[in-house]
């Protein structure tokens, strides 16, 4: 349920409505808009009646949100959410590029790639210290040592760090290093992790599960939002289908579908989406054309030697060539790719 407040609402009016919601065993969520404040209600809202609120001072209207997900839906909030990470915006008219290796592999390696990406004007670096691998015998990431390296690189280059959290046990340590917590495809429905990560208040990059529908993804985002953390970036990374010529099938339908139903920013990871490096640029361009707010791309200085996902990684040179094309494409979909603003 959503309560639309009158334009001239003051704090006292808002608190009165919130207290009423709490007295009915539900939870209020303030949703500021450009022109009007709204108060979302979650909990057992089926038991609420519109009349419970319509008579309260400063209440303009009461709307039932018919979708299963509430806080992340456009019905609750029509304006696009723009996430501000110390001045770096995700959503809105900027195209955000997150790039870096699949895994942190060593100090020298990460300093090298981070330096090259910084030189290209990037502001976000990806790299997993904890890796969710299909085989228990595959490289599992550098773990705590990887986090230390990420921290050093963050300080040295001022890049924003995007790194994956696999379970609540390592959350505290990862929060110290990460500017954005990545929750991977395999953990999209790990609801305990979603709630605990959400409660840190850190921005969260939530990747679509490989067998998850768009509605499942939005319901997982709702778990995070229900902790009071609306700094959620959705990520399409391909789903499993009968098609075997690529690692996954990049479901770009999800981009306009999500844009219609949710106010959250959505980015695309074409690297995992196709799994083969030479198809990554085409699908990166297609993602932007479909309306994505950004891209996450695996880049490695020597893909043949990469500890994980080398086959889908671009070299810095290939990535640089892609950036030139993305910059040209962005204005066609009313976006801008700012690559040199800090230089
Ligand atoms: C990754 O980003 O390296 C990763 C493991 O992605 P996903 O969770 O989408 O498989
Ligand atoms: Mn990877």
Coordinates of C-alpha atoms and ligand atoms in Angstrom, one line a residue:
X1 CA 0.0 0.0 0.0
X2 CA 1.2 3.5 -0.7
X3 CA 0.1 6.7 0.9
X4 CA 0.5 9.9 -1.1
X5 CA 0.9 12.9 1.1
X6 CA -0.2 16.5 0.2
X7 CA 2.4 18.9 -1.1
X8 CA 2.4 21.1 2.0
X9 CA 3.1 18.1 4.3
X10 CA 5.1 18.8 7.5
X11 CA 7.1 16.5 9.7
X12 CA 4.3 16.2 12.3
X13 CA 1.8 15.1 9.6
X14 CA 4.3 12.5 8.4
X15 CA 5.0 11.1 11.9
X16 CA 1.2 10.8 12.5
X17 CA 0.8 8.7 9.4
X18 CA 3.8 6.6 10.3
X19 CA 2.6 6.0 13.8
X20 CA -0.8 4.9 12.5
X21 CA 1.0 2.4 10.2
X22 CA 3.0 1.0 13.1
X23 CA -0.1 0.7 15.3
X24 CA -1.6 -1.5 12.6
X25 CA 1.5 -3.8 12.8
X26 CA 3.0 -2.7 9.5
X27 CA 6.2 -0.9 8.5
X28 CA 6.3 2.6 7.0
X29 CA 8.9 3.6 4.5
X30 CA 9.4 7.2 3.5
X31 CA 9.8 7.6 -0.3
X32 CA 10.8 11.1 -1.2
X33 CA 9.9 12.2 -4.7
X34 CA 10.7 15.4 -6.7
X35 CA 7.3 17.0 -6.0
X36 CA 5.6 14.8 -3.4
X37 CA 6.5 12.6 -0.5
X38 CA 4.9 9.1 -0.4
X39 CA 4.9 6.6 2.5
X40 CA 5.1 3.0 1.4
X41 CA 3.6 0.3 3.7
X42 CA 4.9 -3.2 4.0
X43 CA 3.8 -6.1 6.2
X44 CA 0.3 -7.6 6.4
X45 CA -1.3 -4.9 4.3
X46 CA -4.2 -7.1 3.2
X47 CA -5.7 -6.4 6.6
X48 CA -5.5 -2.6 6.0
X49 CA -8.4 -0.5 4.7
X50 CA -7.8 2.7 2.7
X51 CA -10.2 4.4 5.1
X52 CA -7.6 3.8 7.9
X53 CA -5.6 6.6 6.4
X54 CA -7.8 8.7 4.1
X55 CA -9.1 10.8 7.0
X56 CA -5.6 11.6 8.4
X57 CA -4.4 15.2 7.9
X58 CA -2.3 15.7 4.8
X59 CA -3.1 12.4 3.2
X60 CA -3.9 13.0 -0.5
X61 CA -4.6 9.4 -1.6
X62 CA -4.1 5.7 -0.7
X63 CA -3.1 3.3 -3.5
X64 CA -2.9 -0.5 -3.3
X65 CA 0.3 -1.9 -4.9
X66 CA -0.8 -5.0 -6.7
X67 CA 2.7 -6.4 -7.5
X68 CA 4.3 -9.0 -5.1
X69 CA 7.3 -6.7 -4.8
X70 CA 6.4 -3.3 -3.4
X71 CA 9.2 -1.0 -2.4
X72 CA 11.2 -1.6 -5.6
X73 CA 8.2 -1.2 -7.9
X74 CA 7.3 1.8 -10.0
X75 CA 3.9 1.8 -8.4
X76 CA 5.6 2.8 -5.1
X77 CA 8.0 5.2 -6.7
X78 CA 7.7 6.5 -10.3
X79 CA 11.0 8.3 -10.6
X80 CA 14.2 6.5 -11.4
X81 CA 16.4 5.8 -8.4
X82 CA 19.9 7.3 -8.8
X83 CA 22.5 5.8 -6.5
X84 CA 25.2 8.2 -5.4
X85 CA 28.4 6.5 -4.3
X86 CA 30.6 9.4 -3.0
X87 CA 29.7 11.5 -6.1
X88 CA 29.6 8.6 -8.6
X89 CA 26.1 8.2 -9.9
X90 CA 24.5 4.9 -11.0
X91 CA 21.2 5.4 -12.8
X92 CA 19.9 8.6 -14.4
X93 CA 21.6 9.7 -17.6
X94 CA 25.1 8.4 -16.9
X95 CA 26.3 5.1 -18.3
X96 CA 28.3 3.4 -15.6
X97 CA 31.1 1.1 -16.5
X98 CA 32.5 -1.4 -14.0
X99 CA 35.5 -3.3 -15.2
X100 CA 38.3 -5.5 -13.9
X101 CA 39.4 -9.1 -13.5
X102 CA 37.0 -11.9 -12.4
X103 CA 39.3 -12.6 -9.4
X104 CA 41.9 -10.7 -7.5
X105 CA 45.0 -12.7 -8.4
X106 CA 47.9 -10.8 -6.8
X107 CA 49.1 -7.4 -5.8
X108 CA 51.1 -6.7 -8.9
X109 CA 48.4 -8.0 -11.2
X110 CA 45.6 -5.9 -9.6
X111 CA 47.8 -2.7 -9.5
X112 CA 48.6 -3.1 -13.1
X113 CA 45.0 -3.6 -14.4
X114 CA 43.7 -0.9 -12.0
X115 CA 46.2 1.6 -13.3
X116 CA 45.3 0.8 -16.9
X117 CA 41.6 1.2 -16.2
X118 CA 42.1 4.4 -14.3
X119 CA 44.1 5.7 -17.2
X120 CA 41.1 5.0 -19.4
X121 CA 38.9 7.2 -17.1
X122 CA 37.1 4.4 -15.3
X123 CA 35.9 5.0 -11.7
X124 CA 34.7 1.5 -10.7
X125 CA 36.9 -1.6 -10.4
X126 CA 35.6 -5.1 -10.0
X127 CA 37.4 -8.1 -8.6
X128 CA 36.4 -11.0 -6.4
X129 CA 38.4 -11.9 -3.3
X130 CA 35.9 -14.7 -2.5
X131 CA 34.8 -16.6 -5.6
X132 CA 31.8 -18.9 -5.9
X133 CA 33.1 -21.7 -8.1
X134 CA 31.1 -24.6 -9.5
X135 CA 33.9 -27.0 -8.5
X136 CA 35.3 -27.1 -4.9
X137 CA 38.7 -27.8 -6.4
X138 CA 38.8 -24.6 -8.5
X139 CA 40.5 -21.4 -7.3
X140 CA 38.3 -20.0 -4.6
X141 CA 39.8 -16.5 -4.5
X142 CA 42.6 -14.9 -2.4
X143 CA 40.1 -14.3 0.4
X144 CA 41.4 -12.0 3.2
X145 CA 44.7 -11.3 1.3
X146 CA 42.6 -10.4 -1.7
X147 CA 40.6 -7.9 0.4
X148 CA 43.9 -6.3 1.6
X149 CA 45.0 -5.9 -2.0
X150 CA 41.6 -4.4 -3.0
X151 CA 42.0 -1.9 -0.1
X152 CA 45.5 -0.9 -1.2
X153 CA 44.3 -0.4 -4.8
X154 CA 41.3 1.6 -3.6
X155 CA 43.6 4.0 -1.7
X156 CA 46.2 4.2 -4.5
X157 CA 43.8 4.9 -7.4
X158 CA 40.7 6.2 -5.7
X159 CA 38.7 3.6 -7.7
X160 CA 35.4 2.4 -6.2
X161 CA 35.5 -1.2 -5.4
X162 CA 32.9 -3.8 -6.4
X163 CA 33.5 -7.1 -4.8
X164 CA 31.4 -10.2 -4.0
X165 CA 30.2 -11.3 -0.6
X166 CA 29.4 -15.0 -0.4
X167 CA 28.1 -15.3 3.1
X168 CA 27.3 -13.2 6.2
X169 CA 30.5 -14.4 8.0
X170 CA 32.7 -12.4 5.8
X171 CA 30.4 -9.4 5.5
X172 CA 32.0 -7.3 8.1
X173 CA 35.5 -7.5 6.6
X174 CA 34.2 -7.0 3.0
X175 CA 32.2 -3.9 4.0
X176 CA 35.5 -2.2 5.0
X177 CA 36.8 -2.5 1.5
X178 CA 33.8 -2.5 -0.8
X179 CA 32.0 0.5 -2.1
X180 CA 29.5 -1.8 -3.7
X181 CA 28.7 -5.3 -2.4
X182 CA 28.2 -7.8 -5.1
X183 CA 25.7 -10.6 -4.5
X184 CA 26.2 -13.1 -7.2
X185 CA 23.8 -15.2 -9.3
X186 CA 24.2 -18.3 -7.0
X187 CA 23.3 -16.3 -4.0
X188 CA 20.4 -14.2 -5.4
X189 CA 17.9 -16.2 -3.3
X190 CA 20.1 -16.5 -0.2
X191 CA 17.6 -14.4 1.8
X192 CA 19.6 -14.3 5.0
X193 CA 22.6 -12.8 3.0
X194 CA 20.3 -10.4 1.3
X195 CA 18.9 -9.1 4.6
X196 CA 22.3 -8.9 6.3
X197 CA 24.0 -7.2 3.4
X198 CA 21.0 -4.9 3.1
X199 CA 21.3 -3.9 6.7
X200 CA 24.9 -2.7 6.2
X201 CA 23.4 0.2 4.2
X202 CA 26.1 -0.3 1.5
X203 CA 25.1 -0.1 -2.1
X204 CA 24.4 -3.6 -3.4
X205 CA 24.8 -5.0 -6.9
X206 CA 22.3 -7.9 -7.1
X207 CA 22.9 -10.3 -10.0
X208 CA 20.1 -12.3 -11.5
X209 CA 20.1 -16.0 -10.7
X210 CA 20.7 -18.2 -13.6
X211 CA 17.3 -19.8 -13.2
X212 CA 15.5 -16.8 -11.8
X213 CA 12.6 -14.9 -13.4
X214 CA 12.6 -11.1 -13.5
X215 CA 10.0 -11.3 -10.8
X216 CA 12.3 -13.5 -8.6
X217 CA 15.0 -10.9 -9.1
X218 CA 12.8 -8.1 -8.0
X219 CA 11.5 -10.0 -5.0
X220 CA 15.1 -10.6 -4.0
X221 CA 15.7 -6.8 -4.4
X222 CA 12.6 -6.3 -2.2
X223 CA 14.4 -8.3 0.6
X224 CA 17.2 -5.7 0.5
X225 CA 14.8 -2.8 0.2
X226 CA 12.8 -4.0 3.2
X227 CA 15.9 -3.5 5.4
X228 CA 15.6 0.2 4.5
X229 CA 18.4 0.1 2.0
X230 CA 17.3 1.3 -1.4
X231 CA 20.8 1.5 -2.9
X232 CA 20.3 -1.5 -5.1
X233 CA 21.7 -2.0 -8.6
X234 CA 20.2 -4.9 -10.5
X235 CA 22.4 -6.9 -12.9
X236 CA 21.3 -9.0 -15.8
X237 CA 24.1 -11.7 -16.3
X238 CA 22.4 -14.3 -18.5
X239 CA 20.2 -17.3 -17.7
X240 CA 20.4 -21.0 -18.5
X241 CA 18.4 -22.0 -21.5
X242 CA 18.6 -25.0 -24.0
X243 CA 21.1 -23.0 -26.0
X244 CA 24.7 -24.4 -25.7
X245 CA 26.6 -22.2 -28.1
X246 CA 27.2 -19.6 -25.4
X247 CA 27.8 -20.0 -21.6
X248 CA 24.5 -18.4 -20.8
X249 CA 21.7 -16.7 -22.8
X250 CA 21.9 -13.0 -22.1
X251 CA 18.3 -12.0 -21.6
X252 CA 18.2 -8.5 -22.7
X253 CA 14.4 -8.5 -22.7
X254 CA 14.8 -8.1 -18.9
X255 CA 16.2 -4.6 -19.3
X256 CA 13.1 -2.9 -20.7
X257 CA 10.9 -5.1 -18.6
X258 CA 12.7 -4.1 -15.4
X259 CA 12.7 -0.5 -16.5
X260 CA 8.9 -0.6 -16.8
X261 CA 8.2 -2.3 -13.4
X262 CA 11.0 -1.0 -11.2
X263 CA 12.6 2.3 -10.5
X264 CA 16.0 0.7 -9.7
X265 CA 19.0 1.0 -12.0
X266 CA 19.8 -2.1 -14.1
X267 CA 23.2 -2.9 -15.5
X268 CA 24.3 -5.8 -17.7
X269 CA 27.2 -8.2 -17.4
X270 CA 27.8 -9.4 -21.0
X271 CA 31.0 -11.3 -19.9
X272 CA 29.0 -13.9 -17.9
X273 CA 26.1 -13.5 -20.3
X274 CA 27.9 -15.0 -23.3
X275 CA 31.0 -16.5 -21.7
X276 CA 33.2 -16.0 -24.8
X277 CA 35.3 -12.9 -25.1
X278 CA 34.8 -12.1 -28.8
X279 CA 31.0 -11.9 -28.4
X280 CA 31.3 -9.5 -25.4
X281 CA 31.6 -6.2 -27.3
X282 CA 28.5 -6.9 -29.4
X283 CA 26.4 -7.8 -26.4
X284 CA 27.8 -4.8 -24.5
X285 CA 26.6 -2.5 -27.2
X286 CA 23.2 -4.3 -27.4
X287 CA 22.8 -3.9 -23.6
X288 CA 23.3 -0.2 -23.9
X289 CA 20.9 0.0 -26.8
X290 CA 18.3 -1.9 -24.8
X291 CA 18.5 0.9 -22.1
X292 CA 20.9 -0.5 -19.5
X293 CA 22.2 2.0 -17.0
X294 CA 25.7 0.5 -17.1
X295 CA 27.9 -2.5 -17.8
X296 CA 30.1 -4.8 -15.8
X297 CA 32.8 -6.3 -17.9
X298 CA 35.7 -8.6 -17.1
X299 CA 39.1 -7.3 -18.2
X300 CA 42.4 -9.1 -17.7
X301 CA 45.9 -8.1 -18.9
X302 CA 46.5 -11.7 -19.9
X303 CA 43.3 -13.6 -20.3
X304 CA 45.1 -16.9 -21.2
X305 CA 46.6 -16.9 -17.7
X306 CA 43.6 -15.8 -15.7
X307 CA 42.8 -17.8 -12.6
X308 CA 39.1 -17.7 -13.5
X309 CA 36.9 -16.7 -16.5
X310 CA 39.8 -15.9 -18.8
X311 CA 37.9 -17.1 -21.8
X312 CA 35.3 -14.4 -21.4
X313 CA 37.7 -11.6 -20.4
X314 CA 38.7 -8.7 -22.7
X315 CA 42.3 -7.4 -22.9
X316 CA 42.7 -3.8 -21.9
X317 CA 43.2 -3.0 -25.6
X318 CA 40.0 -4.7 -26.7
X319 CA 38.2 -3.0 -23.8
X320 CA 39.5 0.4 -24.7
X321 CA 38.2 -0.1 -28.3
X322 CA 34.8 -1.0 -26.9
X323 CA 34.7 2.1 -24.7
X324 CA 35.2 4.3 -27.8
X325 CA 32.1 2.7 -29.4
X326 CA 30.1 2.9 -26.2
X327 CA 30.8 6.6 -26.0
X328 CA 29.4 7.1 -29.4
X329 CA 26.4 4.9 -28.8
X330 CA 25.4 6.4 -25.4
X331 CA 23.8 9.7 -26.7
X332 CA 21.5 7.7 -29.0
X333 CA 19.8 6.3 -25.9
X334 CA 20.0 9.6 -24.0
X335 CA 22.9 8.5 -21.9
X336 CA 26.4 9.9 -21.5
X337 CA 29.6 8.0 -20.9
X338 CA 31.9 10.3 -18.8
X339 CA 35.3 8.9 -19.0
X340 CA 37.6 11.7 -18.2
X341 CA 35.8 13.9 -15.7
X342 CA 38.5 13.5 -13.0
X343 CA 41.4 14.1 -15.3
Ligands
LIG1 C1 31.4 -12.8 -11.2 O1 30.9 -11.6 -11.4 O2 32.6 -13.1 -11.3 C2 30.4 -13.9 -11.0 C3 30.8 -15.0 -10.3 O3 29.2 -13.7 -11.5 P1 27.8 -14.5 -11.4 O4 27.4 -14.5 -10.0 O5 26.9 -13.7 -12.3 O6 28.1 -15.9 -12.0
LIG2 MN1 33.7 -14.1 -13.4

